[in-house]
Amino acid sequence: MEINDVLKKRMDEYVFIELKSPLTVGEGEIPADLPLPVRTNTMTGWVKTAEDAEIQLENLPMDLVMVMGIDETFPHFHEYYQILKLLTQGQVRAAIEQFVVECYERQAPDDAVVMMRALRFLFPKEVDVQFSYAIALEMFAQKRLKEGAQRACDFLYRIAAEEYQAILEENPGYFPARYKIGHYYLYNNQYQAAQTQFIEFVNGVGEEEKYLEMKQEVMQNIKQIEPYCVYEEAAAYVQAGQFEEAIVLLENLVEGDHEWWQAELLIGIALRNANRVSDALGHLRRASFMQESEVMVHFELAQTYYAMGNLDESMTAIQKAISLDRNWSDCYLVRAQIYRALGQMKEALQDLQVCQQLAPEDPTAGQLIRQWEQDS
């Protein structure tokens, strides 16, 4: 789903009416046959006016902007823009920006998003407008987060980040966008990406006074996320099978009194794959003390005990893992291997069948069933 799909639903908030006769506004007029948007909750006193009464136009500019922001392909987009020029004495941008301020004041960032979107359609080459639109998206995201709508929040933050990225592609020196994209990566726990943006921000702004406060905050962020960046780099090494390189990085993260179970877990995995099984066990056991309720810790402990030939401890660890997550097929695959090593083929094959049920797209369990049945 994209932002267009979300916003077009808001068109249901409006009805469209036509004037009985053209209405003169300044040096122009609003034609009688042009459908005008009226928000349903403001219709009273607007639709049914006496023939000689003066039509109330105070809500019309805002309603026009809202419809324009909801759907840029709206058939009367151009006509609405011309009416806005009449109603604002040509000060369309200033008027919309004031509407946006009012939206924030009444805690309605969702309306602010629509209005800034209209402004962006009208002024597509104005980078400040694009940046303000992205800010509005962030404000709306924060509101949705407070309301407990995490998925909606993530969606809005992503759209905002895409705007910041588009700004930087055209204007690499637009530092507020780089600051914002850095924070977006931080929000998503993408620490190396955040670090890259923050460093570019610091180097780019130099000693410019207007960025001094932001620069101080960013430098503090860079310092705080450094260990997480190292962890990400180590995880990439493990993923690539470069275990010794990962171990070198992780040793600094787990030394001393640091209690970081993810780092202990990762170095345990790296050490086991580097055939340093005894060292791996120490780190994995430490991870289990720190985070006893984490299924991955017990899963990796089980594999490490298995590699050491300690089947009883391996079974205890994998049973704990399964008790924490009964729907993870890999746990049953490991337990099947332990059962087979213990000579309990019936139980081993039963676990493989569970694997097939939980992960039918994975051929591993089926291949092992055929192989083990042939061997027996």
PDB file of N, CA and C in Angstrom, residues 55-137:
ATOM      1  N   ILE A  55     -22.913  33.714   0.899  1.00  0.00           N
ATOM      2  CA  ILE A  55     -22.404  32.372   1.158  1.00  0.00           C
ATOM      3  C   ILE A  55     -21.141  32.459   2.013  1.00  0.00           C
ATOM      4  N   GLN A  56     -21.055  31.594   3.012  1.00  0.00           N
ATOM      5  CA  GLN A  56     -19.904  31.575   3.920  1.00  0.00           C
ATOM      6  C   GLN A  56     -18.740  30.850   3.250  1.00  0.00           C
ATOM      7  N   LEU A  57     -17.655  31.580   3.022  1.00  0.00           N
ATOM      8  CA  LEU A  57     -16.521  31.024   2.289  1.00  0.00           C
ATOM      9  C   LEU A  57     -15.328  30.720   3.178  1.00  0.00           C
ATOM     10  N   GLU A  58     -15.460  30.894   4.504  1.00  0.00           N
ATOM     11  CA  GLU A  58     -14.271  30.773   5.341  1.00  0.00           C
ATOM     12  C   GLU A  58     -13.662  29.373   5.326  1.00  0.00           C
ATOM     13  N   ASN A  59     -14.483  28.339   5.090  1.00  0.00           N
ATOM     14  CA  ASN A  59     -13.950  26.976   5.070  1.00  0.00           C
ATOM     15  C   ASN A  59     -13.523  26.515   3.676  1.00  0.00           C
ATOM     16  N   LEU A  60     -13.949  27.247   2.654  1.00  0.00           N
ATOM     17  CA  LEU A  60     -13.701  26.780   1.295  1.00  0.00           C
ATOM     18  C   LEU A  60     -12.224  26.661   0.945  1.00  0.00           C
ATOM     19  N   PRO A  61     -11.365  27.644   1.261  1.00  0.00           N
ATOM     20  CA  PRO A  61      -9.948  27.493   0.888  1.00  0.00           C
ATOM     21  C   PRO A  61      -9.325  26.230   1.468  1.00  0.00           C
ATOM     22  N   MET A  62      -9.599  25.962   2.744  1.00  0.00           N
ATOM     23  CA  MET A  62      -9.026  24.777   3.372  1.00  0.00           C
ATOM     24  C   MET A  62      -9.566  23.494   2.740  1.00  0.00           C
ATOM     25  N   ASP A  63     -10.856  23.492   2.428  1.00  0.00           N
ATOM     26  CA  ASP A  63     -11.439  22.306   1.800  1.00  0.00           C
ATOM     27  C   ASP A  63     -10.868  22.073   0.404  1.00  0.00           C
ATOM     28  N   LEU A  64     -10.665  23.148  -0.336  1.00  0.00           N
ATOM     29  CA  LEU A  64     -10.051  23.016  -1.659  1.00  0.00           C
ATOM     30  C   LEU A  64      -8.659  22.404  -1.558  1.00  0.00           C
ATOM     31  N   VAL A  65      -7.875  22.913  -0.605  1.00  0.00           N
ATOM     32  CA  VAL A  65      -6.510  22.412  -0.421  1.00  0.00           C
ATOM     33  C   VAL A  65      -6.532  20.945  -0.024  1.00  0.00           C
ATOM     34  N   MET A  66      -7.445  20.577   0.853  1.00  0.00           N
ATOM     35  CA  MET A  66      -7.516  19.182   1.287  1.00  0.00           C
ATOM     36  C   MET A  66      -7.797  18.247   0.111  1.00  0.00           C
ATOM     37  N   VAL A  67      -8.754  18.598  -0.721  1.00  0.00           N
ATOM     38  CA  VAL A  67      -9.080  17.748  -1.867  1.00  0.00           C
ATOM     39  C   VAL A  67      -7.890  17.676  -2.831  1.00  0.00           C
ATOM     40  N   MET A  68      -7.212  18.794  -3.039  1.00  0.00           N
ATOM     41  CA  MET A  68      -6.039  18.807  -3.914  1.00  0.00           C
ATOM     42  C   MET A  68      -4.924  17.929  -3.364  1.00  0.00           C
ATOM     43  N   GLY A  69      -4.778  17.913  -2.033  1.00  0.00           N
ATOM     44  CA  GLY A  69      -3.737  17.093  -1.421  1.00  0.00           C
ATOM     45  C   GLY A  69      -4.085  15.625  -1.378  1.00  0.00           C
ATOM     46  N   ILE A  70      -5.363  15.326  -1.297  1.00  0.00           N
ATOM     47  CA  ILE A  70      -5.804  13.933  -1.278  1.00  0.00           C
ATOM     48  C   ILE A  70      -5.559  13.267  -2.624  1.00  0.00           C
ATOM     49  N   ASP A  71      -5.824  13.991  -3.698  1.00  0.00           N
ATOM     50  CA  ASP A  71      -5.739  13.374  -5.022  1.00  0.00           C
ATOM     51  C   ASP A  71      -5.280  14.403  -6.054  1.00  0.00           C
ATOM     52  N   GLU A  72      -4.025  14.289  -6.467  1.00  0.00           N
ATOM     53  CA  GLU A  72      -3.481  15.234  -7.445  1.00  0.00           C
ATOM     54  C   GLU A  72      -4.103  15.040  -8.831  1.00  0.00           C
ATOM     55  N   THR A  73      -4.761  13.889  -9.046  1.00  0.00           N
ATOM     56  CA  THR A  73      -5.401  13.646 -10.341  1.00  0.00           C
ATOM     57  C   THR A  73      -6.869  14.072 -10.340  1.00  0.00           C
ATOM     58  N   PHE A  74      -7.300  14.733  -9.279  1.00  0.00           N
ATOM     59  CA  PHE A  74      -8.687  15.179  -9.200  1.00  0.00           C
ATOM     60  C   PHE A  74      -9.005  16.038 -10.426  1.00  0.00           C
ATOM     61  N   PRO A  75     -10.139  15.801 -11.094  1.00  0.00           N
ATOM     62  CA  PRO A  75     -10.427  16.467 -12.381  1.00  0.00           C
ATOM     63  C   PRO A  75     -10.404  18.001 -12.317  1.00  0.00           C
ATOM     64  N   HIS A  76     -10.721  18.580 -11.168  1.00  0.00           N
ATOM     65  CA  HIS A  76     -10.804  20.031 -11.073  1.00  0.00           C
ATOM     66  C   HIS A  76      -9.625  20.641 -10.310  1.00  0.00           C
ATOM     67  N   PHE A  77      -8.510  19.911 -10.292  1.00  0.00           N
ATOM     68  CA  PHE A  77      -7.325  20.378  -9.555  1.00  0.00           C
ATOM     69  C   PHE A  77      -6.922  21.774 -10.012  1.00  0.00           C
ATOM     70  N   HIS A  78      -6.819  21.990 -11.319  1.00  0.00           N
ATOM     71  CA  HIS A  78      -6.372  23.282 -11.839  1.00  0.00           C
ATOM     72  C   HIS A  78      -7.368  24.385 -11.509  1.00  0.00           C
ATOM     73  N   GLU A  79      -8.669  24.087 -11.655  1.00  0.00           N
ATOM     74  CA  GLU A  79      -9.684  25.094 -11.352  1.00  0.00           C
ATOM     75  C   GLU A  79      -9.647  25.478  -9.875  1.00  0.00           C
ATOM     76  N   TYR A  80      -9.413  24.487  -9.014  1.00  0.00           N
ATOM     77  CA  TYR A  80      -9.344  24.782  -7.587  1.00  0.00           C
ATOM     78  C   TYR A  80      -8.156  25.693  -7.271  1.00  0.00           C
ATOM     79  N   TYR A  81      -7.056  25.464  -7.977  1.00  0.00           N
ATOM     80  CA  TYR A  81      -5.879  26.316  -7.767  1.00  0.00           C
ATOM     81  C   TYR A  81      -6.190  27.759  -8.156  1.00  0.00           C
ATOM     82  N   GLN A  82      -6.899  27.932  -9.250  1.00  0.00           N
ATOM     83  CA  GLN A  82      -7.258  29.281  -9.669  1.00  0.00           C
ATOM     84  C   GLN A  82      -8.187  29.949  -8.641  1.00  0.00           C
ATOM     85  N   ILE A  83      -9.110  29.171  -8.085  1.00  0.00           N
ATOM     86  CA  ILE A  83      -9.996  29.730  -7.060  1.00  0.00           C
ATOM     87  C   ILE A  83      -9.186  30.106  -5.813  1.00  0.00           C
ATOM     88  N   LEU A  84      -8.222  29.258  -5.464  1.00  0.00           N
ATOM     89  CA  LEU A  84      -7.371  29.572  -4.307  1.00  0.00           C
ATOM     90  C   LEU A  84      -6.631  30.890  -4.513  1.00  0.00           C
ATOM     91  N   LYS A  85      -6.185  31.131  -5.733  1.00  0.00           N
ATOM     92  CA  LYS A  85      -5.521  32.408  -6.021  1.00  0.00           C
ATOM     93  C   LYS A  85      -6.458  33.570  -5.746  1.00  0.00           C
ATOM     94  N   LEU A  86      -7.725  33.412  -6.131  1.00  0.00           N
ATOM     95  CA  LEU A  86      -8.700  34.478  -5.882  1.00  0.00           C
ATOM     96  C   LEU A  86      -8.942  34.660  -4.394  1.00  0.00           C
ATOM     97  N   LEU A  87      -9.126  33.559  -3.691  1.00  0.00           N
ATOM     98  CA  LEU A  87      -9.493  33.621  -2.281  1.00  0.00           C
ATOM     99  C   LEU A  87      -8.336  34.071  -1.385  1.00  0.00           C
ATOM    100  N   THR A  88      -7.108  33.909  -1.853  1.00  0.00           N
ATOM    101  CA  THR A  88      -5.940  34.278  -1.032  1.00  0.00           C
ATOM    102  C   THR A  88      -5.195  35.484  -1.595  1.00  0.00           C
ATOM    103  N   GLN A  89      -5.816  36.166  -2.552  1.00  0.00           N
ATOM    104  CA  GLN A  89      -5.177  37.299  -3.216  1.00  0.00           C
ATOM    105  C   GLN A  89      -3.809  36.928  -3.771  1.00  0.00           C
ATOM    106  N   GLY A  90      -3.726  35.733  -4.318  1.00  0.00           N
ATOM    107  CA  GLY A  90      -2.493  35.275  -4.952  1.00  0.00           C
ATOM    108  C   GLY A  90      -1.467  34.685  -3.997  1.00  0.00           C
ATOM    109  N   GLN A  91      -1.756  34.688  -2.706  1.00  0.00           N
ATOM    110  CA  GLN A  91      -0.786  34.202  -1.718  1.00  0.00           C
ATOM    111  C   GLN A  91      -1.099  32.746  -1.331  1.00  0.00           C
ATOM    112  N   VAL A  92      -1.128  31.877  -2.337  1.00  0.00           N
ATOM    113  CA  VAL A  92      -1.532  30.495  -2.105  1.00  0.00           C
ATOM    114  C   VAL A  92      -0.578  29.782  -1.159  1.00  0.00           C
ATOM    115  N   ARG A  93       0.716  29.893  -1.423  1.00  0.00           N
ATOM    116  CA  ARG A  93       1.683  29.163  -0.577  1.00  0.00           C
ATOM    117  C   ARG A  93       1.616  29.637   0.866  1.00  0.00           C
ATOM    118  N   ALA A  94       1.587  30.935   1.074  1.00  0.00           N
ATOM    119  CA  ALA A  94       1.527  31.463   2.434  1.00  0.00           C
ATOM    120  C   ALA A  94       0.263  31.015   3.145  1.00  0.00           C
ATOM    121  N   ALA A  95      -0.838  30.990   2.405  1.00  0.00           N
ATOM    122  CA  ALA A  95      -2.108  30.578   3.007  1.00  0.00           C
ATOM    123  C   ALA A  95      -2.064  29.110   3.421  1.00  0.00           C
ATOM    124  N   ILE A  96      -1.542  28.254   2.550  1.00  0.00           N
ATOM    125  CA  ILE A  96      -1.481  26.825   2.878  1.00  0.00           C
ATOM    126  C   ILE A  96      -0.543  26.589   4.058  1.00  0.00           C
ATOM    127  N   GLU A  97       0.578  27.300   4.071  1.00  0.00           N
ATOM    128  CA  GLU A  97       1.508  27.149   5.193  1.00  0.00           C
ATOM    129  C   GLU A  97       0.855  27.562   6.507  1.00  0.00           C
ATOM    130  N   GLN A  98      -0.002  28.578   6.466  1.00  0.00           N
ATOM    131  CA  GLN A  98      -0.727  28.985   7.662  1.00  0.00           C
ATOM    132  C   GLN A  98      -1.748  27.920   8.063  1.00  0.00           C
ATOM    133  N   PHE A  99      -2.384  27.314   7.079  1.00  0.00           N
ATOM    134  CA  PHE A  99      -3.317  26.219   7.371  1.00  0.00           C
ATOM    135  C   PHE A  99      -2.588  25.076   8.086  1.00  0.00           C
ATOM    136  N   VAL A 100      -1.379  24.802   7.620  1.00  0.00           N
ATOM    137  CA  VAL A 100      -0.592  23.716   8.211  1.00  0.00           C
ATOM    138  C   VAL A 100      -0.272  24.032   9.671  1.00  0.00           C
ATOM    139  N   VAL A 101       0.117  25.268   9.940  1.00  0.00           N
ATOM    140  CA  VAL A 101       0.382  25.685  11.327  1.00  0.00           C
ATOM    141  C   VAL A 101      -0.852  25.455  12.188  1.00  0.00           C
ATOM    142  N   GLU A 102      -2.009  25.811  11.665  1.00  0.00           N
ATOM    143  CA  GLU A 102      -3.255  25.627  12.405  1.00  0.00           C
ATOM    144  C   GLU A 102      -3.547  24.150  12.644  1.00  0.00           C
ATOM    145  N   CYS A 103      -3.188  23.309  11.676  1.00  0.00           N
ATOM    146  CA  CYS A 103      -3.367  21.865  11.853  1.00  0.00           C
ATOM    147  C   CYS A 103      -2.534  21.357  13.028  1.00  0.00           C
ATOM    148  N   TYR A 104      -1.280  21.806  13.083  1.00  0.00           N
ATOM    149  CA  TYR A 104      -0.430  21.387  14.189  1.00  0.00           C
ATOM    150  C   TYR A 104      -0.977  21.895  15.521  1.00  0.00           C
ATOM    151  N   GLU A 105      -1.493  23.100  15.520  1.00  0.00           N
ATOM    152  CA  GLU A 105      -2.017  23.684  16.760  1.00  0.00           C
ATOM    153  C   GLU A 105      -3.212  22.899  17.281  1.00  0.00           C
ATOM    154  N   ARG A 106      -4.010  22.346  16.392  1.00  0.00           N
ATOM    155  CA  ARG A 106      -5.165  21.552  16.830  1.00  0.00           C
ATOM    156  C   ARG A 106      -4.862  20.050  16.803  1.00  0.00           C
ATOM    157  N   GLN A 107      -3.573  19.730  16.843  1.00  0.00           N
ATOM    158  CA  GLN A 107      -3.136  18.335  16.956  1.00  0.00           C
ATOM    159  C   GLN A 107      -3.692  17.462  15.829  1.00  0.00           C
ATOM    160  N   ALA A 108      -3.619  17.983  14.610  1.00  0.00           N
ATOM    161  CA  ALA A 108      -4.127  17.240  13.450  1.00  0.00           C
ATOM    162  C   ALA A 108      -3.039  17.111  12.387  1.00  0.00           C
ATOM    163  N   PRO A 109      -1.955  16.373  12.695  1.00  0.00           N
ATOM    164  CA  PRO A 109      -0.883  16.217  11.701  1.00  0.00           C
ATOM    165  C   PRO A 109      -1.335  15.465  10.460  1.00  0.00           C
ATOM    166  N   ASP A 110      -2.413  14.672  10.566  1.00  0.00           N
ATOM    167  CA  ASP A 110      -2.924  13.978   9.388  1.00  0.00           C
ATOM    168  C   ASP A 110      -3.434  14.975   8.352  1.00  0.00           C
ATOM    169  N   ASP A 111      -4.112  16.041   8.820  1.00  0.00           N
ATOM    170  CA  ASP A 111      -4.533  17.097   7.896  1.00  0.00           C
ATOM    171  C   ASP A 111      -3.334  17.872   7.369  1.00  0.00           C
ATOM    172  N   ALA A 112      -2.335  18.068   8.223  1.00  0.00           N
ATOM    173  CA  ALA A 112      -1.125  18.788   7.805  1.00  0.00           C
ATOM    174  C   ALA A 112      -0.433  18.045   6.673  1.00  0.00           C
ATOM    175  N   VAL A 113      -0.417  16.720   6.742  1.00  0.00           N
ATOM    176  CA  VAL A 113       0.194  15.911   5.679  1.00  0.00           C
ATOM    177  C   VAL A 113      -0.497  16.171   4.351  1.00  0.00           C
ATOM    178  N   VAL A 114      -1.821  16.173   4.369  1.00  0.00           N
ATOM    179  CA  VAL A 114      -2.585  16.361   3.133  1.00  0.00           C
ATOM    180  C   VAL A 114      -2.316  17.749   2.558  1.00  0.00           C
ATOM    181  N   MET A 115      -2.292  18.746   3.413  1.00  0.00           N
ATOM    182  CA  MET A 115      -2.091  20.115   2.930  1.00  0.00           C
ATOM    183  C   MET A 115      -0.673  20.325   2.408  1.00  0.00           C
ATOM    184  N   MET A 116       0.315  19.756   3.100  1.00  0.00           N
ATOM    185  CA  MET A 116       1.689  19.880   2.601  1.00  0.00           C
ATOM    186  C   MET A 116       1.853  19.109   1.299  1.00  0.00           C
ATOM    187  N   ARG A 117       1.098  18.049   1.159  1.00  0.00           N
ATOM    188  CA  ARG A 117       1.147  17.286  -0.102  1.00  0.00           C
ATOM    189  C   ARG A 117       0.601  18.134  -1.245  1.00  0.00           C
ATOM    190  N   ALA A 118      -0.488  18.854  -0.992  1.00  0.00           N
ATOM    191  CA  ALA A 118      -1.023  19.752  -2.009  1.00  0.00           C
ATOM    192  C   ALA A 118       0.007  20.808  -2.382  1.00  0.00           C
ATOM    193  N   LEU A 119       0.681  21.334  -1.361  1.00  0.00           N
ATOM    194  CA  LEU A 119       1.700  22.355  -1.608  1.00  0.00           C
ATOM    195  C   LEU A 119       2.847  21.782  -2.426  1.00  0.00           C
ATOM    196  N   ARG A 120       3.176  20.541  -2.165  1.00  0.00           N
ATOM    197  CA  ARG A 120       4.248  19.915  -2.934  1.00  0.00           C
ATOM    198  C   ARG A 120       3.839  19.703  -4.383  1.00  0.00           C
ATOM    199  N   PHE A 121       2.574  19.355  -4.616  1.00  0.00           N
ATOM    200  CA  PHE A 121       2.096  19.222  -5.992  1.00  0.00           C
ATOM    201  C   PHE A 121       2.181  20.564  -6.721  1.00  0.00           C
ATOM    202  N   LEU A 122       1.876  21.634  -6.004  1.00  0.00           N
ATOM    203  CA  LEU A 122       1.858  22.958  -6.621  1.00  0.00           C
ATOM    204  C   LEU A 122       3.263  23.519  -6.831  1.00  0.00           C
ATOM    205  N   PHE A 123       4.197  23.149  -5.943  1.00  0.00           N
ATOM    206  CA  PHE A 123       5.561  23.672  -6.030  1.00  0.00           C
ATOM    207  C   PHE A 123       6.551  22.502  -5.989  1.00  0.00           C
ATOM    208  N   PRO A 124       6.571  21.689  -7.034  1.00  0.00           N
ATOM    209  CA  PRO A 124       7.340  20.430  -7.014  1.00  0.00           C
ATOM    210  C   PRO A 124       8.849  20.606  -6.950  1.00  0.00           C
ATOM    211  N   LYS A 125       9.351  21.782  -7.307  1.00  0.00           N
ATOM    212  CA  LYS A 125      10.801  21.981  -7.316  1.00  0.00           C
ATOM    213  C   LYS A 125      11.319  22.702  -6.077  1.00  0.00           C
ATOM    214  N   GLU A 126      10.421  23.003  -5.144  1.00  0.00           N
ATOM    215  CA  GLU A 126      10.814  23.709  -3.925  1.00  0.00           C
ATOM    216  C   GLU A 126      11.256  22.700  -2.872  1.00  0.00           C
ATOM    217  N   VAL A 127      12.555  22.629  -2.611  1.00  0.00           N
ATOM    218  CA  VAL A 127      13.077  21.630  -1.688  1.00  0.00           C
ATOM    219  C   VAL A 127      12.575  21.859  -0.268  1.00  0.00           C
ATOM    220  N   ASP A 128      12.382  23.112   0.124  1.00  0.00           N
ATOM    221  CA  ASP A 128      11.870  23.380   1.473  1.00  0.00           C
ATOM    222  C   ASP A 128      10.451  22.844   1.647  1.00  0.00           C
ATOM    223  N   VAL A 129       9.662  22.909   0.581  1.00  0.00           N
ATOM    224  CA  VAL A 129       8.305  22.362   0.625  1.00  0.00           C
ATOM    225  C   VAL A 129       8.358  20.845   0.775  1.00  0.00           C
ATOM    226  N   GLN A 130       9.229  20.209   0.019  1.00  0.00           N
ATOM    227  CA  GLN A 130       9.369  18.754   0.111  1.00  0.00           C
ATOM    228  C   GLN A 130       9.814  18.339   1.506  1.00  0.00           C
ATOM    229  N   PHE A 131      10.743  19.097   2.077  1.00  0.00           N
ATOM    230  CA  PHE A 131      11.231  18.781   3.422  1.00  0.00           C
ATOM    231  C   PHE A 131      10.110  18.950   4.447  1.00  0.00           C
ATOM    232  N   SER A 132       9.334  20.010   4.319  1.00  0.00           N
ATOM    233  CA  SER A 132       8.232  20.236   5.253  1.00  0.00           C
ATOM    234  C   SER A 132       7.163  19.162   5.135  1.00  0.00           C
ATOM    235  N   TYR A 133       6.963  18.669   3.927  1.00  0.00           N
ATOM    236  CA  TYR A 133       6.020  17.559   3.729  1.00  0.00           C
ATOM    237  C   TYR A 133       6.504  16.319   4.477  1.00  0.00           C
ATOM    238  N   ALA A 134       7.802  16.036   4.381  1.00  0.00           N
ATOM    239  CA  ALA A 134       8.364  14.887   5.093  1.00  0.00           C
ATOM    240  C   ALA A 134       8.240  15.062   6.603  1.00  0.00           C
ATOM    241  N   ILE A 135       8.438  16.284   7.080  1.00  0.00           N
ATOM    242  CA  ILE A 135       8.283  16.560   8.509  1.00  0.00           C
ATOM    243  C   ILE A 135       6.846  16.276   8.942  1.00  0.00           C
ATOM    244  N   ALA A 136       5.889  16.680   8.119  1.00  0.00           N
ATOM    245  CA  ALA A 136       4.477  16.434   8.429  1.00  0.00           C
ATOM    246  C   ALA A 136       4.204  14.937   8.521  1.00  0.00           C
ATOM    247  N   LEU A 137       4.800  14.166   7.616  1.00  0.00           N
ATOM    248  CA  LEU A 137       4.642  12.716   7.663  1.00  0.00           C
ATOM    249  C   LEU A 137       5.188  12.145   8.977  1.00  0.00           C
TER     250      LEU A 137
END
